[in-house]
Amino acid sequence: MRASVKEKAIAAGFAMFRATGVHKLAKFARGSGVILMFHHVRPWVERDFAPNRLLEITPEFLDTVLETLRSEGFDIVTLDEAVRRLAGGGEGPPFAALTFDDGYRDNLEHALPVLHRHEAPFTLYVATGFADRSARLWWVELEEAIRRLDRIELDVDGLKLAMPAATGDEKAAAYRSLYWALRSGPEGDMLAAIATLAKRAGVDGGAIAEELCLDWDGLREIAADPLCTIGVHTLTHPMLAKHDVEFVRRELAQSRAIIEREIGRPAVHLAYPVGDATSAGPREFALAEELGFKSAVTTRPGMLFADHANHLTALPRLSINGNWQDRTFIEVLLTGAPFALWNRGRRTNVG
Ligand SMILES: [Zn+2]
């Protein structure tokens, strides 16, 4: 969730592309289209410790993104239409599909009015465990625990960690090191360690899901909107690649069945939780295809090329990052040039 090395490389690319204007020439990098990734859309509340800020943008910035898409000549299309265009060779004007992960309340309250103003179709990926409050938004629990604690002490798998967390800077450093240390290990250990900290800090995980996520009534309300496609985001939001295949199959198939029952419509588009290479790889891509999903998206950065028609369950996305709420960033990103640089000219990254 923090700016990764990859994101920093992309950020460094911005300055170079903007300075040289080379991105204007690099239309070859843009490909056929793009899938944008959003999380929270809500007014910004100023705070000095906000490690998950990259996962939220303001409604005004969503408006700017949609305006920029239109002025750069993008058609804003449903995921069904994006898949159709890729299968048809990806010719024609560039297209953009908008996707929102996790099923947040603020998507209904703050994003939907903006999407309506632009008549922009979108997909909302639902984790059923967030809707019924049985799954944990562990990255928010970790943030809330560190916000309340002045000092972090943790014994993870025999490794004793002790960090000051009194000031905003100390909290940010503690979040960063704990986040990456825990995320790189087994998921059960990570969840147990965060549960320990949350308990010590008096943070209630269930209350976080209740506060942030739509329940089934709210999901039915947003699903009833003609602009909305409901997609699948698993039962418990796990890093799938860290689990055995039967677990993964259950997460994909059962969440889809629950969503279809609750919403009353087929749900054929999938987003892998977390979605980087440690969370979703070739096994997950094959399983999603086997289970009949029409598309599945990762969080690997990139544009869409005609060849992605052969990799519809391993699609890249462009993350609209709350740390970079600037029209110029969006203009440069939409050229695809930073991704061409980062991916060293490889158009598909599906390994
Ligand atoms: Zn998610």
CSV table of C-alpha atoms and ligand atoms in Angstrom, one decimal:
chain,number,residue,atom,x,y,z
A,1,MET,CA,0.0,0.0,0.0
A,2,ARG,CA,3.0,2.3,0.4
A,3,ALA,CA,4.7,3.8,-2.6
A,4,SER,CA,6.7,0.8,-3.9
A,5,VAL,CA,9.9,0.8,-5.8
A,6,LYS,CA,7.9,0.4,-8.9
A,7,GLU,CA,5.7,3.4,-8.1
A,8,LYS,CA,8.8,5.5,-7.4
A,9,ALA,CA,10.2,4.5,-10.7
A,10,ILE,CA,7.0,5.5,-12.4
A,11,ALA,CA,7.0,8.8,-10.5
A,12,ALA,CA,10.5,9.5,-11.6
A,13,GLY,CA,9.4,8.8,-15.1
A,14,PHE,CA,6.8,11.6,-14.9
A,15,ALA,CA,9.3,14.4,-14.6
A,16,MET,CA,11.4,13.1,-17.5
A,17,PHE,CA,8.4,12.6,-19.8
A,18,ARG,CA,6.9,16.0,-18.9
A,19,ALA,CA,10.2,17.8,-19.4
A,20,THR,CA,10.9,16.2,-22.8
A,21,GLY,CA,7.4,16.0,-24.2
A,22,VAL,CA,8.4,12.6,-25.4
A,23,HIS,CA,5.1,11.2,-24.0
A,24,LYS,CA,3.2,13.0,-26.7
A,25,LEU,CA,5.1,11.0,-29.4
A,26,ALA,CA,4.8,7.7,-27.6
A,27,LYS,CA,1.3,6.8,-28.7
A,28,PHE,CA,2.5,3.3,-29.3
A,29,ALA,CA,2.7,2.8,-25.6
A,30,ARG,CA,-0.9,3.7,-25.0
A,31,GLY,CA,-2.3,0.6,-26.4
A,32,SER,CA,-6.0,0.0,-26.8
A,33,GLY,CA,-7.2,1.2,-23.5
A,34,VAL,CA,-6.9,1.1,-19.7
A,35,ILE,CA,-8.6,-0.1,-16.6
A,36,LEU,CA,-8.4,2.4,-13.8
A,37,MET,CA,-8.4,1.3,-10.1
A,38,PHE,CA,-10.0,3.3,-7.4
A,39,HIS,CA,-10.6,2.6,-3.7
A,40,HIS,CA,-12.1,5.3,-1.4
A,41,VAL,CA,-13.6,8.5,-2.8
A,42,ARG,CA,-14.3,11.0,0.0
A,43,PRO,CA,-13.5,14.5,1.2
A,44,TRP,CA,-9.9,14.6,2.6
A,45,VAL,CA,-9.6,15.0,6.3
A,46,GLU,CA,-6.3,16.5,7.3
A,47,ARG,CA,-4.2,14.3,9.6
A,48,ASP,CA,-0.5,13.9,10.0
A,49,PHE,CA,-0.5,10.1,10.0
A,50,ALA,CA,-2.2,8.7,6.9
A,51,PRO,CA,-0.3,5.7,5.6
A,52,ASN,CA,-3.2,4.5,3.5
A,53,ARG,CA,-3.8,7.8,1.8
A,54,LEU,CA,-2.8,6.4,-1.6
A,55,LEU,CA,-6.1,4.5,-1.4
A,56,GLU,CA,-8.3,7.6,-1.3
A,57,ILE,CA,-9.0,10.5,-3.6
A,58,THR,CA,-11.5,13.4,-3.3
A,59,PRO,CA,-14.7,13.6,-5.3
A,60,GLU,CA,-13.2,16.7,-7.0
A,61,PHE,CA,-10.2,14.7,-8.2
A,62,LEU,CA,-12.5,11.9,-9.5
A,63,ASP,CA,-14.2,14.6,-11.5
A,64,THR,CA,-10.8,15.8,-12.8
A,65,VAL,CA,-9.9,12.2,-13.8
A,66,LEU,CA,-13.1,11.7,-15.7
A,67,GLU,CA,-12.8,15.1,-17.4
A,68,THR,CA,-9.2,14.3,-18.4
A,69,LEU,CA,-10.2,10.9,-19.9
A,70,ARG,CA,-12.9,12.6,-22.0
A,71,SER,CA,-10.6,15.4,-23.1
A,72,GLU,CA,-7.8,12.9,-24.1
A,73,GLY,CA,-10.4,11.1,-26.3
A,74,PHE,CA,-11.1,8.0,-24.2
A,75,ASP,CA,-14.5,6.3,-24.3
A,76,ILE,CA,-15.5,5.3,-20.8
A,77,VAL,CA,-16.9,1.8,-21.1
A,78,THR,CA,-18.2,-1.1,-19.1
A,79,LEU,CA,-15.9,-4.1,-18.4
A,80,ASP,CA,-18.0,-6.2,-20.7
A,81,GLU,CA,-17.4,-3.6,-23.5
A,82,ALA,CA,-13.7,-3.5,-22.7
A,83,VAL,CA,-13.5,-7.3,-23.1
A,84,ARG,CA,-15.4,-7.1,-26.4
A,85,ARG,CA,-13.1,-4.4,-27.8
A,86,LEU,CA,-10.0,-6.4,-26.8
A,87,ALA,CA,-11.4,-9.5,-28.4
A,88,GLY,CA,-12.1,-7.5,-31.5
A,89,GLY,CA,-8.5,-6.5,-31.8
A,90,GLY,CA,-8.6,-3.3,-29.8
A,91,GLU,CA,-9.0,-0.9,-32.8
A,92,GLY,CA,-10.9,2.3,-32.6
A,93,PRO,CA,-10.7,5.1,-30.0
A,94,PRO,CA,-8.9,4.4,-26.7
A,95,PHE,CA,-11.2,3.2,-23.9
A,96,ALA,CA,-11.2,3.3,-20.2
A,97,ALA,CA,-13.0,1.0,-17.7
A,98,LEU,CA,-13.4,2.4,-14.2
A,99,THR,CA,-13.2,-0.1,-11.2
A,100,PHE,CA,-13.7,0.4,-7.5
A,101,ASP,CA,-12.4,-2.2,-5.1
A,102,ASP,CA,-13.8,-3.5,-1.8
A,103,GLY,CA,-17.3,-2.0,-1.7
A,104,TYR,CA,-16.9,1.2,0.3
A,105,ARG,CA,-19.8,3.3,1.5
A,106,ASP,CA,-18.2,6.4,0.2
A,107,ASN,CA,-18.4,5.0,-3.4
A,108,LEU,CA,-22.2,5.3,-3.1
A,109,GLU,CA,-22.2,8.6,-1.3
A,110,HIS,CA,-19.4,10.5,-3.0
A,111,ALA,CA,-18.3,8.7,-6.2
A,112,LEU,CA,-21.8,7.9,-7.7
A,113,PRO,CA,-22.9,11.5,-8.1
A,114,VAL,CA,-19.7,12.3,-10.0
A,115,LEU,CA,-20.0,9.2,-12.1
A,116,HIS,CA,-23.6,10.2,-12.9
A,117,ARG,CA,-22.5,13.7,-14.0
A,118,HIS,CA,-20.2,12.1,-16.5
A,119,GLU,CA,-22.6,9.2,-17.4
A,120,ALA,CA,-19.6,7.0,-16.7
A,121,PRO,CA,-20.2,3.2,-16.2
A,122,PHE,CA,-18.1,1.5,-13.5
A,123,THR,CA,-17.5,-1.8,-11.8
A,124,LEU,CA,-17.6,-2.3,-8.0
A,125,TYR,CA,-15.7,-5.3,-6.8
A,126,VAL,CA,-17.4,-6.8,-3.7
A,127,ALA,CA,-15.7,-8.8,-1.0
A,128,THR,CA,-18.6,-10.6,0.6
A,129,GLY,CA,-16.9,-10.7,4.0
A,130,PHE,CA,-16.7,-6.9,4.1
A,131,ALA,CA,-20.4,-6.7,3.3
A,132,ASP,CA,-21.4,-9.1,6.1
A,133,ARG,CA,-18.6,-7.8,8.5
A,134,SER,CA,-16.9,-11.2,8.8
A,135,ALA,CA,-13.6,-10.2,7.0
A,136,ARG,CA,-11.0,-7.8,8.3
A,137,LEU,CA,-9.6,-4.6,6.6
A,138,TRP,CA,-6.3,-5.5,8.2
A,139,TRP,CA,-4.4,-2.5,6.7
A,140,VAL,CA,-6.9,-0.1,8.4
A,141,GLU,CA,-6.7,-2.0,11.7
A,142,LEU,CA,-3.0,-1.7,11.6
A,143,GLU,CA,-3.2,2.0,10.9
A,144,GLU,CA,-5.8,2.6,13.7
A,145,ALA,CA,-3.7,0.6,16.2
A,146,ILE,CA,-0.5,2.5,15.4
A,147,ARG,CA,-2.5,5.8,15.6
A,148,ARG,CA,-3.5,5.0,19.2
A,149,LEU,CA,-0.3,3.4,20.5
A,150,ASP,CA,2.8,5.4,21.5
A,151,ARG,CA,5.0,2.3,21.2
A,152,ILE,CA,4.8,-0.9,19.2
A,153,GLU,CA,6.0,-4.1,20.7
A,154,LEU,CA,5.4,-7.3,18.8
A,155,ASP,CA,6.7,-10.8,18.9
A,156,VAL,CA,6.3,-12.3,15.4
A,157,ASP,CA,7.4,-15.8,14.9
A,158,GLY,CA,10.2,-15.4,17.5
A,159,LEU,CA,11.2,-12.1,16.0
A,160,LYS,CA,10.8,-9.3,18.6
A,161,LEU,CA,10.0,-5.9,17.2
A,162,ALA,CA,10.0,-2.7,19.3
A,163,MET,CA,9.5,0.7,17.8
A,164,PRO,CA,8.6,4.1,19.1
A,165,ALA,CA,5.3,5.4,17.7
A,166,ALA,CA,4.7,8.7,19.5
A,167,THR,CA,5.0,11.2,16.7
A,168,GLY,CA,3.5,11.3,13.2
A,169,ASP,CA,6.9,10.5,11.7
A,170,GLU,CA,7.5,7.6,14.1
A,171,LYS,CA,4.0,6.2,13.4
A,172,ALA,CA,4.7,6.4,9.6
A,173,ALA,CA,8.0,4.6,10.0
A,174,ALA,CA,6.4,1.9,12.3
A,175,TYR,CA,3.6,1.4,9.8
A,176,ARG,CA,6.0,1.1,6.9
A,177,SER,CA,8.2,-1.5,8.5
A,178,LEU,CA,5.4,-3.5,10.1
A,179,TYR,CA,3.3,-3.5,6.9
A,180,TRP,CA,6.1,-4.9,4.7
A,181,ALA,CA,7.5,-7.3,7.3
A,182,LEU,CA,4.0,-8.8,7.9
A,183,ARG,CA,2.8,-8.7,4.3
A,184,SER,CA,5.8,-10.7,3.0
A,185,GLY,CA,5.1,-13.6,5.4
A,186,PRO,CA,2.3,-16.1,5.8
A,187,GLU,CA,-1.2,-14.4,5.9
A,188,GLY,CA,-2.2,-16.2,9.1
A,189,ASP,CA,0.8,-14.8,11.0
A,190,MET,CA,0.1,-11.3,9.6
A,191,LEU,CA,-3.6,-11.4,10.7
A,192,ALA,CA,-2.7,-12.7,14.1
A,193,ALA,CA,0.0,-10.1,14.7
A,194,ILE,CA,-2.4,-7.2,13.6
A,195,ALA,CA,-5.2,-8.7,15.8
A,196,THR,CA,-2.8,-8.6,18.8
A,197,LEU,CA,-1.9,-5.0,18.2
A,198,ALA,CA,-5.5,-4.0,17.5
A,199,LYS,CA,-6.7,-5.6,20.8
A,200,ARG,CA,-3.9,-3.9,22.7
A,201,ALA,CA,-5.0,-0.5,21.2
A,202,GLY,CA,-8.7,-1.1,21.6
A,203,VAL,CA,-9.4,-1.2,17.9
A,204,ASP,CA,-12.5,-3.1,16.9
A,205,GLY,CA,-12.1,-4.7,13.4
A,206,GLY,CA,-15.8,-5.4,13.0
A,207,ALA,CA,-16.6,-1.7,13.7
A,208,ILE,CA,-14.1,-0.7,10.9
A,209,ALA,CA,-15.9,-2.8,8.3
A,210,GLU,CA,-19.2,-1.5,9.5
A,211,GLU,CA,-18.1,2.1,9.3
A,212,LEU,CA,-16.3,1.8,5.9
A,213,CYS,CA,-18.1,-0.8,3.9
A,214,LEU,CA,-21.5,-1.1,2.3
A,215,ASP,CA,-23.8,-3.8,3.6
A,216,TRP,CA,-26.0,-5.9,1.3
A,217,ASP,CA,-28.8,-3.3,1.3
A,218,GLY,CA,-26.3,-0.6,0.3
A,219,LEU,CA,-24.8,-2.9,-2.4
A,220,ARG,CA,-28.2,-3.6,-3.8
A,221,GLU,CA,-28.9,0.1,-3.9
A,222,ILE,CA,-25.7,0.9,-5.9
A,223,ALA,CA,-26.1,-2.3,-8.0
A,224,ALA,CA,-29.6,-1.1,-9.1
A,225,ASP,CA,-27.9,1.9,-10.8
A,226,PRO,CA,-27.7,1.3,-14.6
A,227,LEU,CA,-24.1,2.5,-14.6
A,228,CYS,CA,-23.0,-0.2,-12.1
A,229,THR,CA,-21.6,-3.6,-12.8
A,230,ILE,CA,-21.0,-5.7,-9.6
A,231,GLY,CA,-17.8,-7.8,-9.7
A,232,VAL,CA,-16.3,-10.4,-7.4
A,233,HIS,CA,-13.5,-9.7,-4.8
A,234,THR,CA,-13.5,-13.0,-2.8
A,235,LEU,CA,-14.9,-13.9,0.6
A,236,THR,CA,-12.2,-12.8,3.0
A,237,HIS,CA,-9.9,-10.6,0.8
A,238,PRO,CA,-6.9,-13.0,1.1
A,239,MET,CA,-3.6,-12.9,-0.8
A,240,LEU,CA,-4.7,-15.9,-2.8
A,241,ALA,CA,-1.3,-17.1,-4.0
A,242,LYS,CA,-0.3,-17.8,-0.4
A,243,HIS,CA,-3.0,-20.4,0.1
A,244,ASP,CA,-3.7,-23.9,-1.2
A,245,VAL,CA,-5.7,-24.4,-4.4
A,246,GLU,CA,-8.9,-25.6,-2.7
A,247,PHE,CA,-8.9,-22.5,-0.5
A,248,VAL,CA,-8.5,-20.3,-3.6
A,249,ARG,CA,-11.3,-22.2,-5.5
A,250,ARG,CA,-13.7,-21.7,-2.5
A,251,GLU,CA,-12.8,-18.0,-2.2
A,252,LEU,CA,-13.6,-17.4,-5.9
A,253,ALA,CA,-16.6,-19.7,-6.4
A,254,GLN,CA,-18.4,-19.1,-3.2
A,255,SER,CA,-18.1,-15.3,-3.2
A,256,ARG,CA,-19.4,-15.3,-6.7
A,257,ALA,CA,-22.4,-17.5,-5.7
A,258,ILE,CA,-23.2,-15.3,-2.7
A,259,ILE,CA,-23.0,-12.1,-4.7
A,260,GLU,CA,-25.2,-13.5,-7.5
A,261,ARG,CA,-27.7,-14.6,-4.9
A,262,GLU,CA,-27.7,-11.3,-3.0
A,263,ILE,CA,-27.7,-9.0,-6.0
A,264,GLY,CA,-29.7,-11.2,-8.4
A,265,ARG,CA,-27.4,-10.8,-11.4
A,266,PRO,CA,-24.5,-12.7,-12.8
A,267,ALA,CA,-21.1,-11.5,-11.5
A,268,VAL,CA,-18.5,-12.5,-14.1
A,269,HIS,CA,-15.7,-10.0,-13.5
A,270,LEU,CA,-13.1,-10.6,-10.7
A,271,ALA,CA,-10.4,-8.5,-9.0
A,272,TYR,CA,-7.7,-10.4,-7.1
A,273,PRO,CA,-7.3,-8.9,-3.5
A,274,VAL,CA,-4.0,-7.0,-3.1
A,275,GLY,CA,-3.4,-8.1,-6.7
A,276,ASP,CA,0.4,-8.0,-6.9
A,277,ALA,CA,2.6,-10.9,-8.0
A,278,THR,CA,2.8,-12.3,-4.4
A,279,SER,CA,-1.1,-12.4,-4.3
A,280,ALA,CA,-2.1,-13.6,-7.8
A,281,GLY,CA,0.0,-15.5,-10.2
A,282,PRO,CA,-0.4,-18.1,-13.0
A,283,ARG,CA,-2.3,-20.5,-10.8
A,284,GLU,CA,-5.0,-17.9,-9.9
A,285,PHE,CA,-5.2,-16.7,-13.6
A,286,ALA,CA,-5.9,-20.3,-14.8
A,287,LEU,CA,-8.4,-20.9,-12.0
A,288,ALA,CA,-10.3,-17.8,-12.7
A,289,GLU,CA,-10.5,-18.8,-16.3
A,290,GLU,CA,-11.6,-22.3,-15.4
A,291,LEU,CA,-14.4,-20.9,-13.2
A,292,GLY,CA,-15.7,-19.0,-16.1
A,293,PHE,CA,-14.8,-15.4,-15.2
A,294,LYS,CA,-14.9,-13.2,-18.3
A,295,SER,CA,-12.2,-11.0,-16.9
A,296,ALA,CA,-9.9,-10.7,-13.8
A,297,VAL,CA,-7.8,-7.8,-12.8
A,298,THR,CA,-4.5,-7.5,-10.9
A,299,THR,CA,-2.9,-4.4,-9.5
A,300,ARG,CA,0.1,-4.8,-11.8
A,301,PRO,CA,0.5,-1.5,-13.5
A,302,GLY,CA,0.0,-1.2,-17.3
A,303,MET,CA,-2.2,-0.4,-20.2
A,304,LEU,CA,-4.3,-2.8,-22.3
A,305,PHE,CA,-3.0,-4.2,-25.6
A,306,ALA,CA,-4.7,-6.4,-28.2
A,307,ASP,CA,-2.7,-9.4,-26.9
A,308,HIS,CA,-4.4,-9.1,-23.5
A,309,ALA,CA,-7.4,-10.8,-25.3
A,310,ASN,CA,-5.3,-13.9,-24.7
A,311,HIS,CA,-4.8,-13.1,-21.0
A,312,LEU,CA,-8.3,-11.8,-19.9
A,313,THR,CA,-7.8,-13.2,-16.3
A,314,ALA,CA,-4.5,-11.4,-15.8
A,315,LEU,CA,-5.3,-7.8,-16.7
A,316,PRO,CA,-3.2,-4.9,-15.5
A,317,ARG,CA,-4.7,-1.7,-14.0
A,318,LEU,CA,-3.7,1.9,-13.6
A,319,SER,CA,-4.0,2.9,-9.9
A,320,ILE,CA,-5.4,6.3,-9.3
A,321,ASN,CA,-3.1,7.1,-6.3
A,322,GLY,CA,-4.3,9.5,-3.6
A,323,ASN,CA,-0.7,10.7,-3.1
A,324,TRP,CA,-0.7,12.1,-6.7
A,325,GLN,CA,-3.9,14.0,-7.1
A,326,ASP,CA,-2.7,16.1,-10.0
A,327,ARG,CA,-4.1,16.3,-13.5
A,328,THR,CA,-0.6,16.2,-15.1
A,329,PHE,CA,0.1,12.8,-13.6
A,330,ILE,CA,-3.1,11.5,-15.1
A,331,GLU,CA,-2.3,12.9,-18.5
A,332,VAL,CA,1.2,11.4,-18.5
A,333,LEU,CA,-0.1,8.0,-17.1
A,334,LEU,CA,-2.8,7.8,-19.8
A,335,THR,CA,-0.1,7.9,-22.5
A,336,GLY,CA,1.2,4.6,-21.2
A,337,ALA,CA,4.7,5.9,-21.5
A,338,PRO,CA,5.7,5.4,-17.8
A,339,PHE,CA,4.6,1.8,-18.0
A,340,ALA,CA,6.5,1.1,-21.2
A,341,LEU,CA,9.6,2.4,-19.4
A,342,TRP,CA,8.9,0.4,-16.3
A,343,ASN,CA,7.9,-2.8,-18.2
A,344,ARG,CA,10.9,-2.4,-20.5
A,345,GLY,CA,8.7,-2.4,-23.5
A,346,ARG,CA,6.9,-5.6,-22.6
A,347,ARG,CA,3.3,-5.0,-23.2
A,348,THR,CA,1.9,-8.0,-21.2
A,349,ASN,CA,3.2,-8.9,-17.8
A,350,VAL,CA,1.3,-12.1,-16.9
A,351,GLY,CA,3.9,-14.4,-15.5
B,1,ZN,ZN,-9.3,-5.0,-2.2
